[in-house]
Amino acid sequence: MSTFGRARARGVRALVVMLAIAVAASALLAFAPRAAAAFDRLEVDPGRYTGTNLYVPGETLVMTLYADTGDRYDVEVFHWVPFSTRTTYHTIDDVDILAGDARTLTWPIPATLEDGLWYWVGVYDENWFESGAGPTYDLYLFEVRMFDFEAWTDRPAYLPGDTVRVGWLARQIQDGGPALDGDGNLQVDDDLGAALIPPYDFVEAQGTYALTIDVGADPDVDARAYAWFNDTGGNHWGYAEAPFDVDYLGVEVDTDAAIYAPDSLVTVTVGARITDNPGAPFPWDPGAAGVRITITITDVDTGATTSYGASNLVTDSHGDVRHVFALAADESGVFEVQVLATAYGSLTAATSTTFQVESSPALSVSVDFDQRQYVSGEAIRATATPYRYPAGTYTYTYTWTVTDGDSGDVLAVSSGSAATFAHATPANFSGSVDFHVEVNDGVGETASRTARATVAFGYIAVVLDRTEYEAGQTITATYAFTGSPAIPSPSFVYEIRDADSNVVDAGTLTGSSLSFRVPDAPSPWYVFEIQAVQGGRVVSGFAQAGEAYGYVLSIAADKASYTSGETVRLHYAIRARGSATLPRQFLLQITLYGATSMIYSTTRAEGDVSVPIPSGSNEGDLVLAVFEGYTGAMAIETLHVGPSNALMAEVAGMPLFAWILGLLIALLFVLVLWRRGGPRILPRAAPPAGPPAAPPPPSGPTHAPPSSPMAVACRHCGKPIEITTSKRPIEVMCPACGETQLVA
């Protein structure tokens, strides 16, 4: 039987059950006298673990009768399969309806109650149990089951020689866990009822069983695995089926294209399938894994086998395999791809397809302009660039057609060898111009392309000094104009419109800018339009500014460097921008990444918060991020945690290394001045009283005294000047006063 047939059979069985329920209810109610108007209804709470009319042994059945206060009824819980014996499990005689026109009853379902579909709750006349007669007011059908039981196979279809893995699971409805061990039996039959395995007994609530199909088995079998499982007492049980197919080996092949160019890649896709139509497998047939594939590629014209094939390929878990190869640069002709699939050494399937290799020349062309935009009266220069495969030397002919992009009027036509064509636009033209080129390579290949250029009487660029504003601020707009022969010296006018397109300011411009003060009640945005006007020609430029809206969060720590265990004193301030309003409460999420995180709630938009740094925190430059939850504002800073460089310590607001560097520069400056001017750069004390100083020696060359042939006296201060060379004449400098003199 096919899968469709089995599904149809299950559907028929379900329909039979539904009809049986209807017949049973009719049988119980058909001959009962009509219920008294005082009885309303019976309601039973759904199962605690299922939410339906399925109940688990051990849970409590809750029943509520709705009728007039003071009425009396008999209630029964029983089991009855249509046309069989009726078994009563619980009776409640003479149930009185209490105040409120309702009465709730309970019945604990025994843990040993046998699983079954045909359990009922019946509500009868108060004399039902005594006389066995009287009306039946209501019936409720319910099911009792301890666990769900299912069986399955790991795949829907198999080849002869494959291993089938059958699994089963008995799962408690109450908690979803496996049921306790019990007694089970597994059987596997073919579609004729012949057993494929001996009956297999098991005790585990979950498990698997593997069976290998004989390689020589009939490859067209609709098999079925079915299993029973019950607890040791036998009252709780389950039954399940798992159908599967045993079919033929089939194979399909396809290439990623029908025609290839030489020197290109070919991809061959092969699919091994488990199918009941081996000559032409269906797309939905399941794949056959582990099948060996041999691909042979032959030249159809010569019959010769090429080197493009492959062997010993193995299909993947989905039954597929791909083979990719490169064609030779000089390849041509028709080729056949032959595929042979082999499984378990004896199951085979074959198929084939063809592809063609031909040298298909390709020609394409691109068009580029020398500018992106043009003004009236300018020449538009377009250049065509051909691309040819295979490459070579070709004589190209270009046919240019220039048309008005708006009206379609033909503006120019030219044909020749020029790859570049220029068209001068009239001085009174604005709009779009289409350049269409057709290229012929002289050997039969053509290509074409159309490109569009934009022409305007001129262009105005409008720039605003701010793109966001708040009430009372001033927006300044400047502009730059590029004209054309059609509008060489225009006058300029402007218009400012609000979000409702109302004109809030307009006029004539005499300079290169204009200013606009934002009202105290600003519009959400303003559009600034500046127009150049001359001789009936108008050029417009636009810019837009929007009202500032949102929130700004600023933070500042009391210092830049900390050690583990210290506390950061963090100052924060939240400001609303534009028409935004601050909330009444603020929620700051403060995170020092790698160290700590905290939440701070406050009603103040500005204040200070202490952020302790835990001992043992990460050290280095850590990111401090503060996020405000009600406004979405965020701020990020960097704090240093751990030992810091002493040179980075601040003195009077400046780093120490800056002070040291400044002192070194100052000292160097003093040394240079000393070197150049000696003691003269310092104030001199008055000389002590005494005999007058000897007059300076006469000017002219100074001769070394006989007692010291390598020293001379300074003419300025009289101090000796040591000379370390005998070279004469020589110019020397006094180390005491810095004066220079010539020594002969």
PDB file of C-alpha atoms in Angstrom, residues 396-403 410-423 434-440:
ATOM      1  CA  TYR A 396      34.974  49.293 -34.914  1.00  0.00           C
ATOM      2  CA  THR A 397      32.293  51.503 -36.423  1.00  0.00           C
ATOM      3  CA  TYR A 398      30.301  53.752 -34.091  1.00  0.00           C
ATOM      4  CA  THR A 399      26.839  55.066 -34.931  1.00  0.00           C
ATOM      5  CA  TRP A 400      25.762  57.855 -32.590  1.00  0.00           C
ATOM      6  CA  THR A 401      22.170  59.056 -32.193  1.00  0.00           C
ATOM      7  CA  VAL A 402      21.509  62.010 -29.878  1.00  0.00           C
ATOM      8  CA  THR A 403      17.902  62.689 -28.826  1.00  0.00           C
ATOM      9  CA  VAL A 410      16.494  63.757 -32.808  1.00  0.00           C
ATOM     10  CA  LEU A 411      19.270  66.272 -32.161  1.00  0.00           C
ATOM     11  CA  ALA A 412      22.179  64.665 -34.012  1.00  0.00           C
ATOM     12  CA  VAL A 413      23.218  61.499 -35.887  1.00  0.00           C
ATOM     13  CA  SER A 414      26.760  60.465 -36.778  1.00  0.00           C
ATOM     14  CA  SER A 415      28.453  57.286 -37.992  1.00  0.00           C
ATOM     15  CA  GLY A 416      32.150  56.599 -38.320  1.00  0.00           C
ATOM     16  CA  SER A 417      35.259  55.344 -36.601  1.00  0.00           C
ATOM     17  CA  ALA A 418      35.267  57.944 -33.818  1.00  0.00           C
ATOM     18  CA  ALA A 419      34.670  56.485 -30.374  1.00  0.00           C
ATOM     19  CA  THR A 420      34.025  59.977 -28.983  1.00  0.00           C
ATOM     20  CA  PHE A 421      31.168  62.208 -30.062  1.00  0.00           C
ATOM     21  CA  ALA A 422      30.531  65.804 -28.953  1.00  0.00           C
ATOM     22  CA  HIS A 423      27.197  67.605 -29.136  1.00  0.00           C
ATOM     23  CA  ASP A 434      20.234  60.747 -24.530  1.00  0.00           C
ATOM     24  CA  PHE A 435      23.336  59.435 -26.312  1.00  0.00           C
ATOM     25  CA  HIS A 436      22.745  56.095 -28.043  1.00  0.00           C
ATOM     26  CA  VAL A 437      25.693  54.332 -29.659  1.00  0.00           C
ATOM     27  CA  GLU A 438      25.757  51.150 -31.730  1.00  0.00           C
ATOM     28  CA  VAL A 439      29.138  49.482 -32.206  1.00  0.00           C
ATOM     29  CA  ASN A 440      29.984  47.065 -35.040  1.00  0.00           C
TER      30      ASN A 440
END
